[in-house]
PDB file of C-alpha atoms in Angstrom:
ATOM      1  CA  GLY P 708       0.000   0.000   0.000  1.00 75.00           C
ATOM      2  CA  GLU P 709       0.867   3.668  -0.023  1.00 79.00           C
ATOM      3  CA  ASN P 710       3.650   4.868   2.238  1.00 88.00           C
ATOM      4  CA  VAL P 711       4.374   8.534   2.894  1.00 94.00           C
ATOM      5  CA  GLU P 712       7.688   9.564   4.388  1.00 96.00           C
ATOM      6  CA  GLN P 713       8.221  13.074   5.711  1.00 97.00           C
ATOM      7  CA  HIS P 714      11.467  14.898   6.473  1.00 97.00           C
ATOM      8  CA  PRO P 715      12.768  16.437   8.592  1.00 97.00           C
ATOM      9  CA  SER P 716      10.963  15.460  11.782  1.00 96.00           C
ATOM     10  CA  THR P 717      12.003  18.730  13.419  1.00 97.00           C
ATOM     11  CA  LEU P 718      13.005  22.038  11.867  1.00 98.00           C
ATOM     12  CA  SER P 719      14.161  25.190  13.598  1.00 98.00           C
ATOM     13  CA  VAL P 720      14.483  28.489  11.730  1.00 98.00           C
ATOM     14  CA  GLN P 721      14.913  32.134  12.533  1.00 98.00           C
ATOM     15  CA  GLU P 722      12.041  34.516  11.913  1.00 98.00           C
ATOM     16  CA  GLY P 723      12.140  35.719   8.334  1.00 98.00           C
ATOM     17  CA  ASP P 724      13.941  32.639   7.010  1.00 98.00           C
ATOM     18  CA  SER P 725      12.371  30.100   4.677  1.00 98.00           C
ATOM     19  CA  ALA P 726      11.355  26.597   5.715  1.00 98.00           C
ATOM     20  CA  VAL P 727      11.060  23.550   3.466  1.00 98.00           C
ATOM     21  CA  ILE P 728       9.453  20.239   4.384  1.00 98.00           C
ATOM     22  CA  LYS P 729       9.662  17.292   2.011  1.00 98.00           C
ATOM     23  CA  CYS P 730       7.536  14.195   1.546  1.00 98.00           C
ATOM     24  CA  THR P 731       7.929  11.173  -0.647  1.00 97.00           C
ATOM     25  CA  TYR P 732       5.210   8.723  -1.584  1.00 95.00           C
ATOM     26  CA  SER P 733       5.311   5.217  -2.981  1.00 92.00           C
ATOM     27  CA  ASP P 734       2.108   4.814  -5.010  1.00 89.00           C
ATOM     28  CA  SER P 735       2.574   6.371  -8.447  1.00 88.00           C
ATOM     29  CA  ALA P 736      -1.225   6.463  -8.860  1.00 87.00           C
ATOM     30  CA  SER P 737      -1.648   8.932  -5.960  1.00 89.00           C
ATOM     31  CA  ASN P 738      -3.314  12.069  -7.259  1.00 89.00           C
ATOM     32  CA  TYR P 739      -3.977  14.402  -4.300  1.00 93.00           C
ATOM     33  CA  PHE P 740      -1.461  15.874  -1.864  1.00 96.00           C
ATOM     34  CA  PRO P 741      -2.669  18.102   0.981  1.00 97.00           C
ATOM     35  CA  TRP P 742      -0.680  19.773   3.735  1.00 98.00           C
ATOM     36  CA  TYR P 743      -2.007  20.292   7.236  1.00 97.00           C
ATOM     37  CA  LYS P 744      -0.876  22.520  10.091  1.00 98.00           C
ATOM     38  CA  GLN P 745      -1.619  21.404  13.630  1.00 97.00           C
ATOM     39  CA  GLU P 746      -1.221  23.669  16.618  1.00 96.00           C
ATOM     40  CA  LEU P 747      -1.006  22.277  20.121  1.00 94.00           C
ATOM     41  CA  GLY P 748      -4.350  20.976  21.351  1.00 92.00           C
ATOM     42  CA  LYS P 749      -6.133  21.614  18.070  1.00 94.00           C
ATOM     43  CA  GLY P 750      -7.210  19.637  15.053  1.00 96.00           C
ATOM     44  CA  PRO P 751      -5.192  19.624  11.814  1.00 96.00           C
ATOM     45  CA  GLN P 752      -5.925  22.602   9.582  1.00 96.00           C
ATOM     46  CA  LEU P 753      -5.793  22.245   5.800  1.00 96.00           C
ATOM     47  CA  ILE P 754      -3.413  24.952   4.575  1.00 97.00           C
ATOM     48  CA  ILE P 755      -2.783  24.051   0.945  1.00 97.00           C
ATOM     49  CA  ASP P 756      -3.265  21.133  -1.418  1.00 96.00           C
ATOM     50  CA  ILE P 757      -2.217  20.128  -4.903  1.00 95.00           C
ATOM     51  CA  ARG P 758      -3.490  17.634  -7.431  1.00 91.00           C
ATOM     52  CA  SER P 759      -1.337  15.517  -9.671  1.00 85.00           C
ATOM     53  CA  ASN P 760      -2.055  17.543 -12.815  1.00 85.00           C
ATOM     54  CA  VAL P 761      -0.392  20.633 -11.290  1.00 84.00           C
ATOM     55  CA  GLY P 762       3.311  21.130 -10.578  1.00 91.00           C
ATOM     56  CA  GLU P 763       3.156  24.055  -8.185  1.00 95.00           C
ATOM     57  CA  LYS P 764       0.614  26.021  -6.189  1.00 95.00           C
ATOM     58  CA  LYS P 765       1.060  29.168  -4.125  1.00 97.00           C
ATOM     59  CA  ASP P 766      -0.988  30.908  -1.478  1.00 95.00           C
ATOM     60  CA  GLN P 767       0.681  34.026  -0.082  1.00 96.00           C
ATOM     61  CA  ARG P 768       3.754  32.821   1.887  1.00 97.00           C
ATOM     62  CA  ILE P 769       3.029  29.134   1.348  1.00 98.00           C
ATOM     63  CA  ALA P 770       3.740  27.069  -1.737  1.00 98.00           C
ATOM     64  CA  VAL P 771       3.678  23.386  -2.596  1.00 98.00           C
ATOM     65  CA  THR P 772       5.635  21.754  -5.390  1.00 97.00           C
ATOM     66  CA  LEU P 773       5.060  18.306  -6.841  1.00 96.00           C
ATOM     67  CA  ASN P 774       7.508  16.137  -8.758  1.00 95.00           C
ATOM     68  CA  LYS P 775       5.531  13.154 -10.033  1.00 93.00           C
ATOM     69  CA  THR P 776       8.522  11.511 -11.676  1.00 93.00           C
ATOM     70  CA  ALA P 777      10.475  11.448  -8.445  1.00 94.00           C
ATOM     71  CA  LYS P 778       7.313  10.914  -6.365  1.00 95.00           C
ATOM     72  CA  HIS P 779       7.947  13.707  -3.939  1.00 95.00           C
ATOM     73  CA  PHE P 780       6.283  16.946  -2.946  1.00 97.00           C
ATOM     74  CA  SER P 781       7.395  19.795  -0.748  1.00 98.00           C
ATOM     75  CA  LEU P 782       5.961  22.584   1.379  1.00 98.00           C
ATOM     76  CA  HIS P 783       7.729  25.919   1.219  1.00 98.00           C
ATOM     77  CA  ILE P 784       7.069  28.665   3.766  1.00 98.00           C
ATOM     78  CA  THR P 785       8.726  32.008   3.111  1.00 98.00           C
ATOM     79  CA  GLU P 786       9.291  34.882   5.542  1.00 98.00           C
ATOM     80  CA  THR P 787       8.504  32.656   8.498  1.00 98.00           C
ATOM     81  CA  GLN P 788       6.834  34.143  11.554  1.00 97.00           C
ATOM     82  CA  PRO P 789       6.563  32.825  15.133  1.00 97.00           C
ATOM     83  CA  GLU P 790       2.904  31.964  14.496  1.00 97.00           C
ATOM     84  CA  ASP P 791       4.060  29.489  11.845  1.00 98.00           C
ATOM     85  CA  SER P 792       5.397  27.317  14.674  1.00 98.00           C
ATOM     86  CA  ALA P 793       3.348  24.106  14.632  1.00 98.00           C
ATOM     87  CA  VAL P 794       3.410  20.489  13.470  1.00 97.00           C
ATOM     88  CA  TYR P 795       2.980  20.105   9.724  1.00 97.00           C
ATOM     89  CA  PHE P 796       1.666  16.932   8.089  1.00 97.00           C
ATOM     90  CA  CYS P 797       1.727  15.920   4.457  1.00 97.00           C
ATOM     91  CA  ALA P 798      -0.631  13.329   3.028  1.00 96.00           C
ATOM     92  CA  ALA P 799      -1.269  11.453  -0.188  1.00 94.00           C
ATOM     93  CA  THR P 800      -4.208   9.526  -1.492  1.00 88.00           C
ATOM     94  CA  PRO P 801      -3.549   6.207  -3.200  1.00 76.00           C
ATOM     95  CA  GLN P 802      -5.950   5.534  -6.019  1.00 66.00           C
ATOM     96  CA  GLN P 803      -7.049   2.165  -4.705  1.00 60.00           C
ATOM     97  CA  ALA P 804      -7.917   3.533  -1.276  1.00 54.00           C
ATOM     98  CA  GLY P 805     -10.741   5.736  -2.502  1.00 62.00           C
ATOM     99  CA  THR P 806     -11.404   7.932   0.471  1.00 70.00           C
ATOM    100  CA  ALA P 807      -8.292   7.375   2.536  1.00 77.00           C
ATOM    101  CA  LEU P 808      -5.561   9.906   3.107  1.00 89.00           C
ATOM    102  CA  ILE P 809      -2.216   8.415   4.099  1.00 90.00           C
ATOM    103  CA  PHE P 810      -0.375  10.845   6.356  1.00 93.00           C
ATOM    104  CA  GLY P 811       3.283  11.403   6.979  1.00 95.00           C
ATOM    105  CA  LYS P 812       4.439  11.396  10.576  1.00 94.00           C
ATOM    106  CA  GLY P 813       4.787  15.144  10.857  1.00 95.00           C
ATOM    107  CA  THR P 814       7.404  17.882  11.096  1.00 97.00           C
ATOM    108  CA  THR P 815       7.645  20.110  14.151  1.00 97.00           C
ATOM    109  CA  LEU P 816       8.544  23.596  12.926  1.00 98.00           C
ATOM    110  CA  SER P 817       9.901  26.098  15.438  1.00 98.00           C
ATOM    111  CA  VAL P 818      10.320  29.726  14.385  1.00 98.00           C
ATOM    112  CA  SER P 819      12.342  31.807  16.811  1.00 97.00           C
ATOM    113  CA  SER P 820      12.262  35.589  16.879  1.00 92.00           C
TER     114      SER P 820
ATOM    115  CA  ASP W1474     -12.891  24.168  12.997  1.00 54.00           C
ATOM    116  CA  ALA W1475     -15.122  24.174   9.903  1.00 66.00           C
ATOM    117  CA  GLY W1476     -18.393  24.005  11.846  1.00 91.00           C
ATOM    118  CA  ILE W1477     -17.469  20.736  13.538  1.00 96.00           C
ATOM    119  CA  THR W1478     -17.886  19.969  17.211  1.00 97.00           C
ATOM    120  CA  GLN W1479     -16.787  16.850  18.996  1.00 98.00           C
ATOM    121  CA  SER W1480     -18.000  15.578  22.348  1.00 98.00           C
ATOM    122  CA  PRO W1481     -16.739  14.852  24.828  1.00 98.00           C
ATOM    123  CA  ARG W1482     -13.422  16.666  24.430  1.00 97.00           C
ATOM    124  CA  HIS W1483     -11.760  14.547  27.091  1.00 98.00           C
ATOM    125  CA  LYS W1484     -12.716  11.188  28.521  1.00 98.00           C
ATOM    126  CA  VAL W1485     -11.141   8.662  30.849  1.00 98.00           C
ATOM    127  CA  THR W1486     -12.678   5.224  30.889  1.00 97.00           C
ATOM    128  CA  GLU W1487     -11.862   1.753  32.110  1.00 97.00           C
ATOM    129  CA  THR W1488     -10.900  -1.257  30.022  1.00 98.00           C
ATOM    130  CA  GLY W1489     -13.932  -3.201  28.880  1.00 97.00           C
ATOM    131  CA  THR W1490     -16.450  -0.373  29.031  1.00 97.00           C
ATOM    132  CA  PRO W1491     -18.308   0.885  25.957  1.00 97.00           C
ATOM    133  CA  VAL W1492     -17.555   4.415  24.790  1.00 98.00           C
ATOM    134  CA  THR W1493     -19.313   6.584  22.215  1.00 98.00           C
ATOM    135  CA  LEU W1494     -17.790   9.691  20.708  1.00 98.00           C
ATOM    136  CA  ARG W1495     -19.935  12.181  18.861  1.00 98.00           C
ATOM    137  CA  CYS W1496     -19.140  14.367  15.873  1.00 98.00           C
ATOM    138  CA  HIS W1497     -21.593  17.085  14.907  1.00 98.00           C
ATOM    139  CA  GLN W1498     -21.423  19.307  11.832  1.00 97.00           C
ATOM    140  CA  THR W1499     -23.497  22.373  11.039  1.00 95.00           C
ATOM    141  CA  GLU W1500     -23.015  22.413   7.258  1.00 91.00           C
ATOM    142  CA  ASN W1501     -24.822  19.247   6.082  1.00 90.00           C
ATOM    143  CA  HIS W1502     -21.848  17.814   4.228  1.00 93.00           C
ATOM    144  CA  ARG W1503     -22.321  14.289   2.993  1.00 92.00           C
ATOM    145  CA  TYR W1504     -18.860  12.963   3.807  1.00 93.00           C
ATOM    146  CA  MET W1505     -17.639  12.500   7.369  1.00 95.00           C
ATOM    147  CA  TYR W1506     -14.619  10.657   8.724  1.00 95.00           C
ATOM    148  CA  TRP W1507     -13.141   9.382  11.980  1.00 97.00           C
ATOM    149  CA  TYR W1508      -9.368   9.315  12.482  1.00 97.00           C
ATOM    150  CA  ARG W1509      -7.128   8.466  15.388  1.00 97.00           C
ATOM    151  CA  GLN W1510      -3.804  10.194  16.015  1.00 97.00           C
ATOM    152  CA  ASP W1511      -0.976   8.445  17.827  1.00 94.00           C
ATOM    153  CA  PRO W1512       2.681   9.370  18.291  1.00 87.00           C
ATOM    154  CA  GLY W1513       4.784   7.611  15.677  1.00 79.00           C
ATOM    155  CA  HIS W1514       1.755   6.731  13.540  1.00 81.00           C
ATOM    156  CA  GLY W1515       0.336  10.070  12.519  1.00 85.00           C
ATOM    157  CA  LEU W1516      -3.320  10.160  11.562  1.00 93.00           C
ATOM    158  CA  ARG W1517      -5.067   6.956  10.509  1.00 93.00           C
ATOM    159  CA  LEU W1518      -8.575   6.532   9.130  1.00 92.00           C
ATOM    160  CA  ILE W1519     -10.944   4.409  11.239  1.00 95.00           C
ATOM    161  CA  HIS W1520     -14.275   4.662   9.424  1.00 95.00           C
ATOM    162  CA  TYR W1521     -15.985   7.067   7.094  1.00 93.00           C
ATOM    163  CA  SER W1522     -19.504   7.851   5.956  1.00 94.00           C
ATOM    164  CA  TYR W1523     -20.769   8.996   2.575  1.00 91.00           C
ATOM    165  CA  GLY W1524     -24.368   9.564   3.625  1.00 92.00           C
ATOM    166  CA  VAL W1525     -27.017   8.702   6.172  1.00 94.00           C
ATOM    167  CA  LYS W1526     -26.678   5.012   7.023  1.00 93.00           C
ATOM    168  CA  ASP W1527     -23.817   4.675   4.489  1.00 93.00           C
ATOM    169  CA  THR W1528     -20.507   3.858   6.141  1.00 94.00           C
ATOM    170  CA  ASP W1529     -17.334   1.982   5.328  1.00 92.00           C
ATOM    171  CA  LYS W1530     -14.162   0.817   7.027  1.00 92.00           C
ATOM    172  CA  GLY W1531     -10.832   2.558   7.029  1.00 90.00           C
ATOM    173  CA  GLU W1532      -7.306   1.432   7.737  1.00 87.00           C
ATOM    174  CA  VAL W1533      -7.737   0.705  11.473  1.00 93.00           C
ATOM    175  CA  SER W1534     -11.401  -0.251  11.939  1.00 95.00           C
ATOM    176  CA  ASP W1535     -11.031  -3.292  14.216  1.00 96.00           C
ATOM    177  CA  GLY W1536     -12.689  -2.690  17.592  1.00 96.00           C
ATOM    178  CA  TYR W1537     -14.707   0.282  16.333  1.00 98.00           C
ATOM    179  CA  SER W1538     -18.190   0.733  14.933  1.00 97.00           C
ATOM    180  CA  VAL W1539     -19.942   3.801  13.591  1.00 98.00           C
ATOM    181  CA  SER W1540     -23.441   5.015  12.974  1.00 97.00           C
ATOM    182  CA  ARG W1541     -24.956   7.876  11.052  1.00 97.00           C
ATOM    183  CA  SER W1542     -28.694   8.296  11.453  1.00 96.00           C
ATOM    184  CA  LYS W1543     -28.704  12.026  10.653  1.00 96.00           C
ATOM    185  CA  THR W1544     -26.611  14.015   8.188  1.00 96.00           C
ATOM    186  CA  GLU W1545     -25.187  16.190  10.943  1.00 97.00           C
ATOM    187  CA  ASP W1546     -24.093  13.484  13.382  1.00 97.00           C
ATOM    188  CA  PHE W1547     -21.490  10.737  13.054  1.00 98.00           C
ATOM    189  CA  LEU W1548     -20.956   8.505  16.077  1.00 98.00           C
ATOM    190  CA  LEU W1549     -17.904   6.383  16.831  1.00 98.00           C
ATOM    191  CA  THR W1550     -18.352   3.523  19.306  1.00 98.00           C
ATOM    192  CA  LEU W1551     -15.741   1.465  21.051  1.00 97.00           C
ATOM    193  CA  GLU W1552     -17.757  -1.594  22.041  1.00 94.00           C
ATOM    194  CA  SER W1553     -15.289  -2.712  24.720  1.00 97.00           C
ATOM    195  CA  ALA W1554     -12.479  -0.221  25.187  1.00 97.00           C
ATOM    196  CA  THR W1555      -8.887  -1.461  25.397  1.00 98.00           C
ATOM    197  CA  SER W1556      -5.717   0.351  26.420  1.00 97.00           C
ATOM    198  CA  SER W1557      -4.537   0.269  22.805  1.00 97.00           C
ATOM    199  CA  GLN W1558      -7.450   2.560  21.952  1.00 98.00           C
ATOM    200  CA  THR W1559      -6.025   5.342  24.104  1.00 98.00           C
ATOM    201  CA  SER W1560      -5.591   8.058  21.514  1.00 98.00           C
ATOM    202  CA  VAL W1561      -6.773  11.400  20.225  1.00 98.00           C
ATOM    203  CA  TYR W1562      -9.765  10.990  17.938  1.00 98.00           C
ATOM    204  CA  PHE W1563     -10.542  13.470  15.200  1.00 98.00           C
ATOM    205  CA  CYS W1564     -13.630  13.830  13.124  1.00 97.00           C
ATOM    206  CA  ALA W1565     -13.408  15.381   9.669  1.00 96.00           C
ATOM    207  CA  ILE W1566     -15.814  16.496   6.977  1.00 95.00           C
ATOM    208  CA  SER W1567     -15.402  17.064   3.263  1.00 93.00           C
ATOM    209  CA  PRO W1568     -17.526  19.369   1.112  1.00 91.00           C
ATOM    210  CA  THR W1569     -16.329  17.555  -2.001  1.00 88.00           C
ATOM    211  CA  GLY W1570     -16.099  13.949  -0.879  1.00 83.00           C
ATOM    212  CA  GLY W1571     -13.510  11.222  -1.194  1.00 82.00           C
ATOM    213  CA  PRO W1572     -10.081  12.151   0.146  1.00 86.00           C
ATOM    214  CA  TYR W1573     -10.357  15.760  -0.962  1.00 90.00           C
ATOM    215  CA  GLU W1574     -10.484  18.884   1.215  1.00 92.00           C
ATOM    216  CA  GLN W1575     -10.942  17.211   4.565  1.00 94.00           C
ATOM    217  CA  TYR W1576     -11.491  19.629   7.451  1.00 95.00           C
ATOM    218  CA  PHE W1577     -10.933  18.439  10.980  1.00 96.00           C
ATOM    219  CA  GLY W1578     -12.692  19.020  14.255  1.00 97.00           C
ATOM    220  CA  PRO W1579     -10.986  19.872  17.563  1.00 97.00           C
ATOM    221  CA  GLY W1580     -10.522  16.263  18.689  1.00 97.00           C
ATOM    222  CA  THR W1581     -11.386  14.055  21.648  1.00 98.00           C
ATOM    223  CA  ARG W1582      -8.643  12.819  23.949  1.00 98.00           C
ATOM    224  CA  LEU W1583      -9.570   9.341  25.166  1.00 98.00           C
ATOM    225  CA  THR W1584      -7.668   7.528  27.886  1.00 98.00           C
ATOM    226  CA  VAL W1585      -8.454   3.881  28.611  1.00 98.00           C
ATOM    227  CA  THR W1586      -7.087   2.734  31.979  1.00 97.00           C
TER     228      THR W1586
END
C-alpha cells in the first residue's frame, strides 16, 4: 500500500527565514497531496493542497511543489513568523484507497524571533 | 474548525467499558470521517460515511463501529475499550467527498485505563 515519508521530523528556523518540508510517496497512482498545520491541542488545519495535474501552487507565503517523476512533494514557507510554529503533516491519497488519506508522521517547525 | 464539534473533548474510561464519541457538523456535508492520532503513527482513518446510514471501514477499523442516522451526526463507538485505543480521535468532513479537502474538528482525547 501507499507509504508517505516526511522529512525532517524537526526544523528550527529564525524569523524571516524560509522553511522547506519534504515528503515522498510510494504509489505512483496517488493524485492528491494536501498539507495540514496542527497547533497544540487543536485539530489539523488544511493549509494548501495540490493535485497531480499541477506542478506548483502558491498561497501568499506558502507554496507546494510536486515532482511526479520522483514521487515527492514539498511545502515551502517564506518569511517565516513565530505563528508558523506548529506540526505540519503531508498526506497522499492512493488511487485504490478511494477515500483514505495516508499521512506522513509530521514535522515540528519552530520559528524563533 | 469548519463548523465541527466533537464531544466529549476529554474522557477517561476503564478497560472493557463501551464508549461513544460524537461528531456534529453544522453544514450538512455528505462525507464525514473518523481518524485516530498516535505518536509515531500520525493520523489513521478508522471509518468514514458517505451519507445517512452509508458507512465503510478505514485502515484501522477493528474494535470500532460507527453510525450515522442524521446528516449532521457521526458517532464512533468502542464496544469494549482497550488500552490500545487510548488516543486522540478526530472527526473530519469534506464538502467535495472522497479524500479531498478534509477539514478536521478539535478532537477528543480518550484515555483507557
